[in-house]
Short mmCIF file of C-alpha atoms in Angstrom, two decimals:
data_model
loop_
_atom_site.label_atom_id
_atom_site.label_comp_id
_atom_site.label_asym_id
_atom_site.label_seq_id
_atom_site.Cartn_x
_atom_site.Cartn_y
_atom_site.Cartn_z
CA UNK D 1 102.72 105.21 119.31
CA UNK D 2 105.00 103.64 121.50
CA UNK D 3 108.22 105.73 122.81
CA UNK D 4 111.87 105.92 121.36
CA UNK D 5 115.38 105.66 122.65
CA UNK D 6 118.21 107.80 120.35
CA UNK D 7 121.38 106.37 120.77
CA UNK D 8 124.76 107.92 119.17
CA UNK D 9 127.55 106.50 117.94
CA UNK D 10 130.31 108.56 117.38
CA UNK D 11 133.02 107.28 115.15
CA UNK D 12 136.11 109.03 114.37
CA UNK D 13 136.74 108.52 110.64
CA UNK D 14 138.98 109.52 107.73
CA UNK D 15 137.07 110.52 104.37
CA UNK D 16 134.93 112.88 102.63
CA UNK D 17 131.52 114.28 103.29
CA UNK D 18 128.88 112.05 101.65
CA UNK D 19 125.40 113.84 101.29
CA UNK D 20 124.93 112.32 97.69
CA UNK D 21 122.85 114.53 94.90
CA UNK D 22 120.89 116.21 97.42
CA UNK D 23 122.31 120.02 96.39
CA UNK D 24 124.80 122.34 98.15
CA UNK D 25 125.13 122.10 102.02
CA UNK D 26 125.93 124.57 104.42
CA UNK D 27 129.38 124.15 106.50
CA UNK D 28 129.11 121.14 108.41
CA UNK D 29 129.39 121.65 112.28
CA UNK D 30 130.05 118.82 114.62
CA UNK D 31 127.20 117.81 117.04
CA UNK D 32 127.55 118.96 120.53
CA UNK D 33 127.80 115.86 122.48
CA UNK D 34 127.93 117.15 126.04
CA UNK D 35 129.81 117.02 129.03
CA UNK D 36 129.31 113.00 129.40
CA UNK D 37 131.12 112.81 125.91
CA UNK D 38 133.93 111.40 126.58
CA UNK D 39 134.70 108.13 124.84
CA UNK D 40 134.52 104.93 126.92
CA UNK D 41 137.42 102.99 125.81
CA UNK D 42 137.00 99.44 126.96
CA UNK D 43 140.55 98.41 126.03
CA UNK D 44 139.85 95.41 123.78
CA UNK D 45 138.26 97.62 120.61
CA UNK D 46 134.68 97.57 121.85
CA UNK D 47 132.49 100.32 121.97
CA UNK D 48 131.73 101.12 124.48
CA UNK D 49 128.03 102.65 126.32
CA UNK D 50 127.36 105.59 128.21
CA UNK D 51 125.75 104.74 131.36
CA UNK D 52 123.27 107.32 131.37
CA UNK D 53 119.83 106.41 132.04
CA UNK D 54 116.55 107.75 132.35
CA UNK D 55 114.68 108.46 135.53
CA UNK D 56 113.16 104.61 135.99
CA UNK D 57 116.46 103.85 135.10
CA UNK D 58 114.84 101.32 132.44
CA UNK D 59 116.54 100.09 129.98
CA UNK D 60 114.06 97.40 128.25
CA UNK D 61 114.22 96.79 125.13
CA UNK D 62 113.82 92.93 124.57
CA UNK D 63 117.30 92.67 124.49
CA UNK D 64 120.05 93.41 126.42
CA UNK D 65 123.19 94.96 125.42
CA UNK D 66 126.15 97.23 127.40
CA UNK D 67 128.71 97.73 123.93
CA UNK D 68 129.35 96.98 120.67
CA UNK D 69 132.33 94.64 119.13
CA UNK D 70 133.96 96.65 116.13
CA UNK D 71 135.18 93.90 113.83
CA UNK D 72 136.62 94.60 110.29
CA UNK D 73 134.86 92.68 107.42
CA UNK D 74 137.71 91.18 105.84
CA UNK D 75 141.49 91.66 107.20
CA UNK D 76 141.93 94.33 104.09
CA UNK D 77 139.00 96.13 105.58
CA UNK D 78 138.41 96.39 101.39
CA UNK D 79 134.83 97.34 101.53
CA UNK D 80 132.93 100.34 102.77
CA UNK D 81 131.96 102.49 100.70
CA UNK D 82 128.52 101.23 100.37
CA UNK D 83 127.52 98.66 103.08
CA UNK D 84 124.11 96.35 102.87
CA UNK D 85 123.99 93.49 105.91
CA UNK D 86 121.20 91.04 106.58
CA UNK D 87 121.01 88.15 108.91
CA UNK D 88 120.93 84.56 107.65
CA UNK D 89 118.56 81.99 108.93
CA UNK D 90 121.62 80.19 110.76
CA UNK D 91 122.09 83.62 112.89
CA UNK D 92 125.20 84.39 110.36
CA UNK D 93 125.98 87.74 108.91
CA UNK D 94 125.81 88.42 105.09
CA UNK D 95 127.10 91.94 103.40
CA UNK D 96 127.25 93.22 100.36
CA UNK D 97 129.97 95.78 100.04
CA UNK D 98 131.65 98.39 97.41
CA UNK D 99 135.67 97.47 97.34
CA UNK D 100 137.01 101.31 98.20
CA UNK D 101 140.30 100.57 95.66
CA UNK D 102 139.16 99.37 92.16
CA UNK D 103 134.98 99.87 92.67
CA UNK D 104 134.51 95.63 92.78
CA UNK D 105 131.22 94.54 94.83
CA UNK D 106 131.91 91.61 97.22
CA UNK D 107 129.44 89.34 98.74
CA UNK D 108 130.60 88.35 102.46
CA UNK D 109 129.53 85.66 104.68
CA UNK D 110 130.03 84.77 108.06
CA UNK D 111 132.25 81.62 108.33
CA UNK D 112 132.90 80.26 111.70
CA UNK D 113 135.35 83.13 113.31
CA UNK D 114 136.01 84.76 110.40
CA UNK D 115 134.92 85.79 106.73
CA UNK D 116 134.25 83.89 103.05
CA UNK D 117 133.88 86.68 100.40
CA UNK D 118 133.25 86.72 96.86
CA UNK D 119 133.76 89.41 94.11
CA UNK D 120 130.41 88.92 92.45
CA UNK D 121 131.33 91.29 89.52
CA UNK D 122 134.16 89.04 88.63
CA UNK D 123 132.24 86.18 89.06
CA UNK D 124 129.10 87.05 87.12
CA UNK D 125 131.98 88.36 84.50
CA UNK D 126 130.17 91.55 84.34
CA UNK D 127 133.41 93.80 85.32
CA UNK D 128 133.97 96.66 87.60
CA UNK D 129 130.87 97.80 88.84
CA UNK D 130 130.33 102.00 89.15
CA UNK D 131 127.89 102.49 91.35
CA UNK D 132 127.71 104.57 94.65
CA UNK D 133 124.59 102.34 95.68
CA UNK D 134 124.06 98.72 95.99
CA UNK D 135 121.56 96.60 97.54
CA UNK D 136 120.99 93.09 98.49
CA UNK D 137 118.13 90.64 99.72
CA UNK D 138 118.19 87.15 100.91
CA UNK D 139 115.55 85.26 100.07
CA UNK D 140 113.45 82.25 102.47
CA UNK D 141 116.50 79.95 101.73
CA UNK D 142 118.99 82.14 102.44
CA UNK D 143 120.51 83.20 98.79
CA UNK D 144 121.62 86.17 98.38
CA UNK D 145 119.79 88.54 95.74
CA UNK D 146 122.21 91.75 94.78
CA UNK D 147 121.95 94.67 92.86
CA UNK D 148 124.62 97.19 91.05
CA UNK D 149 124.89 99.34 88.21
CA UNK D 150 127.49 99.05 85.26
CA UNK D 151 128.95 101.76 82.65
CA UNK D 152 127.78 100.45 79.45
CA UNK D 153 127.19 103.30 76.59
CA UNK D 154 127.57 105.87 78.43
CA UNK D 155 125.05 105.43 80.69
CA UNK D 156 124.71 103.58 83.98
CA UNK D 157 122.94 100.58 83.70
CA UNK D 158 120.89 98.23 86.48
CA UNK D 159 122.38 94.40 86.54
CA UNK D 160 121.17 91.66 89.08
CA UNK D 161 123.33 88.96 90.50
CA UNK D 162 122.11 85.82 92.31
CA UNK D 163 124.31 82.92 93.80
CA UNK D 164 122.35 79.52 93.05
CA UNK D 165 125.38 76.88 93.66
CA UNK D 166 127.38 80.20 91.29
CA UNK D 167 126.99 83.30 90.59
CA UNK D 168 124.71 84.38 87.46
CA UNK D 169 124.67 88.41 86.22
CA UNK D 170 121.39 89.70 84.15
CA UNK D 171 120.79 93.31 82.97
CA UNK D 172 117.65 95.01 84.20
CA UNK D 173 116.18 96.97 81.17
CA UNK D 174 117.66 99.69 79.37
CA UNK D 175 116.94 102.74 82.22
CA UNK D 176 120.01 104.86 82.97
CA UNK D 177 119.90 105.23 86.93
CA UNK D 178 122.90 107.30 86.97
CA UNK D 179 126.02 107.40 89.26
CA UNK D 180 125.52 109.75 92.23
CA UNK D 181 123.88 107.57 94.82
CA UNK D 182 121.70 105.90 92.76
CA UNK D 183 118.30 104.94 93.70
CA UNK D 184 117.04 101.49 93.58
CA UNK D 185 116.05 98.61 95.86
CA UNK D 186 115.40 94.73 96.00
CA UNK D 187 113.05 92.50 97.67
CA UNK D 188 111.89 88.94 96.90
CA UNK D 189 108.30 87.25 97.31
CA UNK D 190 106.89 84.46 98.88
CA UNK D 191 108.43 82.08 96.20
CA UNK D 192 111.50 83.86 96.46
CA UNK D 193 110.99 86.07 92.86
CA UNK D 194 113.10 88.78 92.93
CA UNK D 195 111.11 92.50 92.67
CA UNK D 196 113.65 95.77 91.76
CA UNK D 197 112.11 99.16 91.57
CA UNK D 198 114.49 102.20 90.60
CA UNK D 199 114.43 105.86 89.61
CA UNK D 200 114.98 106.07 85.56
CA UNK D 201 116.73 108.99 85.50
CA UNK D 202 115.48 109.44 81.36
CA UNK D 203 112.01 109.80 82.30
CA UNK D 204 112.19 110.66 85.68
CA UNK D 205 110.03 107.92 86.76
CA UNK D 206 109.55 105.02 88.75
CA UNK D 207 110.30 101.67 87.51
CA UNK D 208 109.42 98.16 88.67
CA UNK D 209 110.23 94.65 87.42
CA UNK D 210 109.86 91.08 88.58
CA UNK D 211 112.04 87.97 87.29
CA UNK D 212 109.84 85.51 85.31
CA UNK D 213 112.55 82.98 85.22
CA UNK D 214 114.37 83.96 82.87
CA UNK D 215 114.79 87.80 82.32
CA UNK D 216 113.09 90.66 84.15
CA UNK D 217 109.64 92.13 82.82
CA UNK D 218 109.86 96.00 83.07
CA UNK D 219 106.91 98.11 83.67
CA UNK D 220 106.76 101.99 84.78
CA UNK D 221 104.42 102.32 87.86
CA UNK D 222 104.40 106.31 88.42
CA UNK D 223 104.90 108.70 85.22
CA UNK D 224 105.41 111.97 86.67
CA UNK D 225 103.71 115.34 85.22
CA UNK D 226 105.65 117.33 82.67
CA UNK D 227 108.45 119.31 85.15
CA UNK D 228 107.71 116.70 88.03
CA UNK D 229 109.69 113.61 89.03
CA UNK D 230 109.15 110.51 90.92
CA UNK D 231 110.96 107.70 91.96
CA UNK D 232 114.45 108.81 93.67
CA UNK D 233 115.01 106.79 96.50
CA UNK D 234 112.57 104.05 95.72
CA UNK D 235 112.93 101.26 98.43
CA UNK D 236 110.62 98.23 98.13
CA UNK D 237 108.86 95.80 100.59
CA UNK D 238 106.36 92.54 99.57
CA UNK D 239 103.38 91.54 101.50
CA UNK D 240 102.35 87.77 102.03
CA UNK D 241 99.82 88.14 99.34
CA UNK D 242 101.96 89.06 96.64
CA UNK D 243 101.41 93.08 96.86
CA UNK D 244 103.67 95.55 96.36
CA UNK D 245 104.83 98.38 98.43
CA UNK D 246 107.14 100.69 96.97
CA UNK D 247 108.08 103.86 99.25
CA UNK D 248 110.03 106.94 96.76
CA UNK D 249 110.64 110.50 96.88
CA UNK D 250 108.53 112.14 94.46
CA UNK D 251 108.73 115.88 93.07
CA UNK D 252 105.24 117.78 92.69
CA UNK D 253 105.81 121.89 91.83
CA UNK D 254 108.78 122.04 92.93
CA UNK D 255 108.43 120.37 96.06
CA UNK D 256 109.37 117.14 97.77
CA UNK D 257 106.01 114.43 98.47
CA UNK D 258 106.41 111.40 99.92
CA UNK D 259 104.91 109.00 97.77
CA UNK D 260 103.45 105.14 98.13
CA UNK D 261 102.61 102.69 95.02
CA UNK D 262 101.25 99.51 95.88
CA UNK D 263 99.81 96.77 93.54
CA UNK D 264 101.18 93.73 91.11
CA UNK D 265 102.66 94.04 87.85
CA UNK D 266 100.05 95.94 85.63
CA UNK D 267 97.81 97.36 88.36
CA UNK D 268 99.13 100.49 90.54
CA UNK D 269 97.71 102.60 92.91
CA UNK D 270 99.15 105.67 93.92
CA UNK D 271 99.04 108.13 97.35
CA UNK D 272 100.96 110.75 98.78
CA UNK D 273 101.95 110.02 102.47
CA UNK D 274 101.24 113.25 104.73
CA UNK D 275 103.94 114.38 107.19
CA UNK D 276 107.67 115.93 106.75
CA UNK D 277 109.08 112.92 106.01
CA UNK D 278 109.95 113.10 102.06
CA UNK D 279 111.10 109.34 101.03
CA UNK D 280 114.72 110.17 100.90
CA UNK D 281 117.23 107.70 102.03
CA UNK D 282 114.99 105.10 104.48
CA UNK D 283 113.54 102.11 104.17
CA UNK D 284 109.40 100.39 102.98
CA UNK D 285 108.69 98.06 105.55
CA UNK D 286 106.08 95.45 106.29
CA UNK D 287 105.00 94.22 110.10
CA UNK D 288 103.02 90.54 110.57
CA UNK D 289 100.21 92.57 110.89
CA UNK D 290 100.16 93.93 107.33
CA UNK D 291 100.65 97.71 108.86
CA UNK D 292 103.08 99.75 106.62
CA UNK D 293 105.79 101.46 107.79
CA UNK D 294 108.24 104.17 105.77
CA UNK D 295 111.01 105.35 107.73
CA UNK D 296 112.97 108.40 105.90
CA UNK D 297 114.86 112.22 106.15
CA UNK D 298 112.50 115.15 105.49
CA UNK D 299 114.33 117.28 102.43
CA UNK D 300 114.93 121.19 103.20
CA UNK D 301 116.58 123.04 100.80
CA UNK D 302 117.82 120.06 99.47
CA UNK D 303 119.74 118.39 102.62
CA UNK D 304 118.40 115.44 103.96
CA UNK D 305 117.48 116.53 107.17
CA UNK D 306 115.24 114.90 110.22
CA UNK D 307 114.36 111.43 110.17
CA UNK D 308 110.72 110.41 110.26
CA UNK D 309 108.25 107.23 110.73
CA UNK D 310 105.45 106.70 108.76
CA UNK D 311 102.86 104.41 109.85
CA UNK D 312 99.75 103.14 108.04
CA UNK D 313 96.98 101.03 110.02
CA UNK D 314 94.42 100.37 108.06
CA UNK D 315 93.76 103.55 105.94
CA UNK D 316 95.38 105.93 108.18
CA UNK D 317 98.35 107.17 108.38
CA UNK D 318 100.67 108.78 111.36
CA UNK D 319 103.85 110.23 111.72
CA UNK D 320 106.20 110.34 114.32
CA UNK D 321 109.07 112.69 114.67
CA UNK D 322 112.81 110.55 115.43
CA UNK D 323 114.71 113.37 115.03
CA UNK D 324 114.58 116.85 114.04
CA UNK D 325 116.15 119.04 111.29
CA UNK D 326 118.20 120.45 113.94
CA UNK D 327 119.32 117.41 115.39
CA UNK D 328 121.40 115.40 112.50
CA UNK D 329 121.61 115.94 108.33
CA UNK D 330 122.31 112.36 107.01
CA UNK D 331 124.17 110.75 104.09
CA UNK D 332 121.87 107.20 104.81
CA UNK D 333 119.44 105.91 106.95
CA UNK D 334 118.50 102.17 106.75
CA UNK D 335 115.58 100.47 109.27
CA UNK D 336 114.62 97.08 109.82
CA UNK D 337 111.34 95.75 111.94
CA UNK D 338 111.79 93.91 115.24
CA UNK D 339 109.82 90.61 116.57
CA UNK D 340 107.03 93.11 117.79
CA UNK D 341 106.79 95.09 114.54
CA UNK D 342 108.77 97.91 116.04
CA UNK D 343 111.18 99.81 113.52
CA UNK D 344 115.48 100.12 114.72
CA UNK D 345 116.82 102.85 113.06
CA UNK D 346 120.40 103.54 111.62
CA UNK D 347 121.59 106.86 109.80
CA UNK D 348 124.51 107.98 109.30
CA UNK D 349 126.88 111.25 107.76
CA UNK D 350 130.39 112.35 107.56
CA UNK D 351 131.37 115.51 108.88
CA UNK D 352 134.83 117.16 107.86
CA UNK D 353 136.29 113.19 107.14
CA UNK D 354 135.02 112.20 110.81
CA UNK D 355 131.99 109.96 110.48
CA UNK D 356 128.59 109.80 112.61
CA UNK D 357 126.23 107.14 112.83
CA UNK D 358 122.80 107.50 115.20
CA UNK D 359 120.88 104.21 116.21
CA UNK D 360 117.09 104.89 117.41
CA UNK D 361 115.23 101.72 119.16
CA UNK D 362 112.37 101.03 121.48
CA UNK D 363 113.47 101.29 124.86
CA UNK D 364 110.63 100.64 127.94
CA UNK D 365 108.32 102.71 127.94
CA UNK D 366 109.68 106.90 127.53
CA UNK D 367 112.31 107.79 125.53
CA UNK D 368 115.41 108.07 126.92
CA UNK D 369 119.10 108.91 125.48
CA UNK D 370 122.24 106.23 125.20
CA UNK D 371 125.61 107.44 123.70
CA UNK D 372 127.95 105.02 122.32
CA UNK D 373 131.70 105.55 121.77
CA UNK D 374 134.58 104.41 119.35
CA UNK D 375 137.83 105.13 117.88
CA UNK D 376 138.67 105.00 114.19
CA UNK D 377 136.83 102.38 112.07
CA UNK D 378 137.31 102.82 109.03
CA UNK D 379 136.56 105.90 106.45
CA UNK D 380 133.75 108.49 106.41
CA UNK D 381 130.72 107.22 106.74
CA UNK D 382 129.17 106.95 102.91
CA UNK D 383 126.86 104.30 104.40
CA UNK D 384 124.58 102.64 107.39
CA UNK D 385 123.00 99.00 107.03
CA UNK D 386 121.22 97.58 110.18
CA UNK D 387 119.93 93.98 110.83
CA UNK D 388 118.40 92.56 113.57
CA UNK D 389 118.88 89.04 114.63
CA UNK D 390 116.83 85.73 115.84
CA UNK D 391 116.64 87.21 119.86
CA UNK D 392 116.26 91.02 118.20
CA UNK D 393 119.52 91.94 118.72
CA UNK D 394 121.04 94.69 116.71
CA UNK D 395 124.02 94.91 113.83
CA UNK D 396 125.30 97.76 112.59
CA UNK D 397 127.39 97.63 109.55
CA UNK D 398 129.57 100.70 108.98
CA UNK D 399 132.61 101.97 107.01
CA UNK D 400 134.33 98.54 106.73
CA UNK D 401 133.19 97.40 110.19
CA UNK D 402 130.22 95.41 111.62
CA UNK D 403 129.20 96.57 114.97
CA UNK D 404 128.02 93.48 117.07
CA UNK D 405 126.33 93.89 120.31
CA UNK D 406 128.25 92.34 123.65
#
């Protein structure tokens, strides 16, 4: 296993703590940032990097960056309370965001200096959305592939959105995912078909289903034992032959097992990942090389604490520690794969309205430790997204900010 850099961010925000349905927390202390703490105000809104290095003083990482441009995704700065970004072919940001005021989800795209944005609720005249979760996916052309949930009879409902020249809304079975950071996930195929998996919260199981052109065929893919559960936190990744690889949080006696499904609509098959890492919050990933890769929080006594890396070559699979319980408690983590299959890392969590955000990346050859700096950005950190683009270059999307490497 290679070696890993932890860098900080530390961003002073307004807002409530956002741990989601993971149980009663303890009192919330600060980290203890250190003597070097200070923040490095560049003067122009950057943020700015501590220029502490390791020994070698090498700082390798296949690319090259000093501080971070803090840009606001539209001049409202409407839209943070859940954040998804990915990278377009052209190099261009795309994010899917919660409006804070009236619970709209907006689509936004890079355009030129600025922002085009799109309410994709009004648009798919499927009204106010009421989810604490969304999740999006561009496909090999570059549409965008979203998902929400909607009140309807007293239960929250799944709906997908696609924009193909407009913007078309379909329910997604009848499953009530609930409303307290709901857990679900897209990804889309080789010929661009849309896959969902979610946690029903009715059965307490995990749900897939694939678009067959029309509508979306439903299946369950783990039915837990009776007083078990499986599914929260089900994130989803496709392989270039067509299998599936779900990642999910799954509850066994009582206690939390990190779980992997892989297969095709009809045909499952089911394992329990060793290690402290439990599924929640994180991301499935995929490398060229067909090696899995979960990154997720361990769960203790019902915090989402530690972040872990799961790793599957061949049969095998290893775990490597990112950071520990004692380190950081998170509200989200999100993770994306590099150029040379290596995972970047963003989590996040809100302490006493001021919010944190932690990025780990490969850096040379030992690990080493980076702070980064910034003044207000927005509101407590509900939510991390991280993309990488063309030249592996990192974005962090925040609050209702995208962080862009200078």
């Amino acid at each position: 296993m290679r070696a890993w850099s932890l860098c900080l961010l530390a961003l002073g925000c307004g807002g409530s703590d956002g741990d989601a349905d993971l149980g009663t927390r303890d009192a919330d202390v600060a980290p203890d940032l250190g003597a070097d703490a200070a923040p490095m105000d560049a003067g122009d809104g950057s943020v700015m990097a501590d220029t502490a290095m390791d020994a070698a003083g090498d700082v390798s990482t296949g690319v090259e960056f000093t501080s971070f441009e803090r840009e606001p995704f539209t001049p409202s700065g409407c839209c943070g309370a859940e954040v998804n970004i990915a990278i377009a072919s052209d190099g261009g940001e795309r994010i899917l965001a919660k409006e804070n005021r009236n619970g709209f989800v907006f689509f936004l795209a890079r355009d030129g200096d600025g922002w085009s944005d799109t309410n994709v609720t009004e648009a798919t005249s499927l009204g106010r959305p009421f989810s604490d979760r969304s999740a999006l996916a561009l496909d090999s052309r570059d549409r965008p592939h979203v998902l929400f949930t909607l009140s309807v009879d007293s239960a929250f409902r799944l709906h997908y959105a696609t924009l193909d020249d407009t913007w078309r809304g379909i329910p997604i079975g009848d499953s009530d995912v609930n409303n307290l950071f709901t857990h679900f996930a897209i990804a889309t195929d080789a010929s661009d078909t849309p896959h969902v998996v979610w946690f029903d919260r009715a059965t307490l199981a995990l749900r897939h289903a694939v678009f067959n052109g029309t509508d979306f065929d439903v299946e369950t893919v783990d039915t837990p034992a009776a007083g078990d559960q499986s599914g929260e936190y089900a994130r989803v990744a496709i392989a270039g032959d067509g299998t599936v690889h779900i990642s999910y949080l799954a509850i066994v006696s009582g206690m939390p097992v990190l779980r992997h499904a892989s297969g095709t609509p009809g045909s499952w098959t089911l394992e329990d990942v060793p290690g402290i890492g439990a599924g929640v919050h994180g991301s499935m990933l995929i490398d060229a090389d067909g090696n899995l890769h979960i990154v997720s929080t361990g769960l203790v006594g019902g915090r989402a604490d530690g972040l872990y890396w799961s790793v599957r070559e061949g049969t095998n699979w290893t775990e490597v520690e990112l950071a520990s319980p004692d380190d950081f408690r998170f509200s989200d983590v999100d993770a994306v794969l590099d150029s040379q299959g290596r995972p970047w890392v963003a989590g996040g969590r809100s302490i006493s309205g001021r919010g944190f955000a932690m990025l780990f990346y490969p850096r040379g050859s030992e690990r080493a430790q980076l702070e980064l700096r910034g003044d207000v950005i927005g509101d407590a950190l509900e939510s991390v997204g991280i993309a990488l683009d063309a030249d592996d270059a990192p974005f962090v999307a925040v609050a209702n900010n995208l962080l862009r490497p200078q």
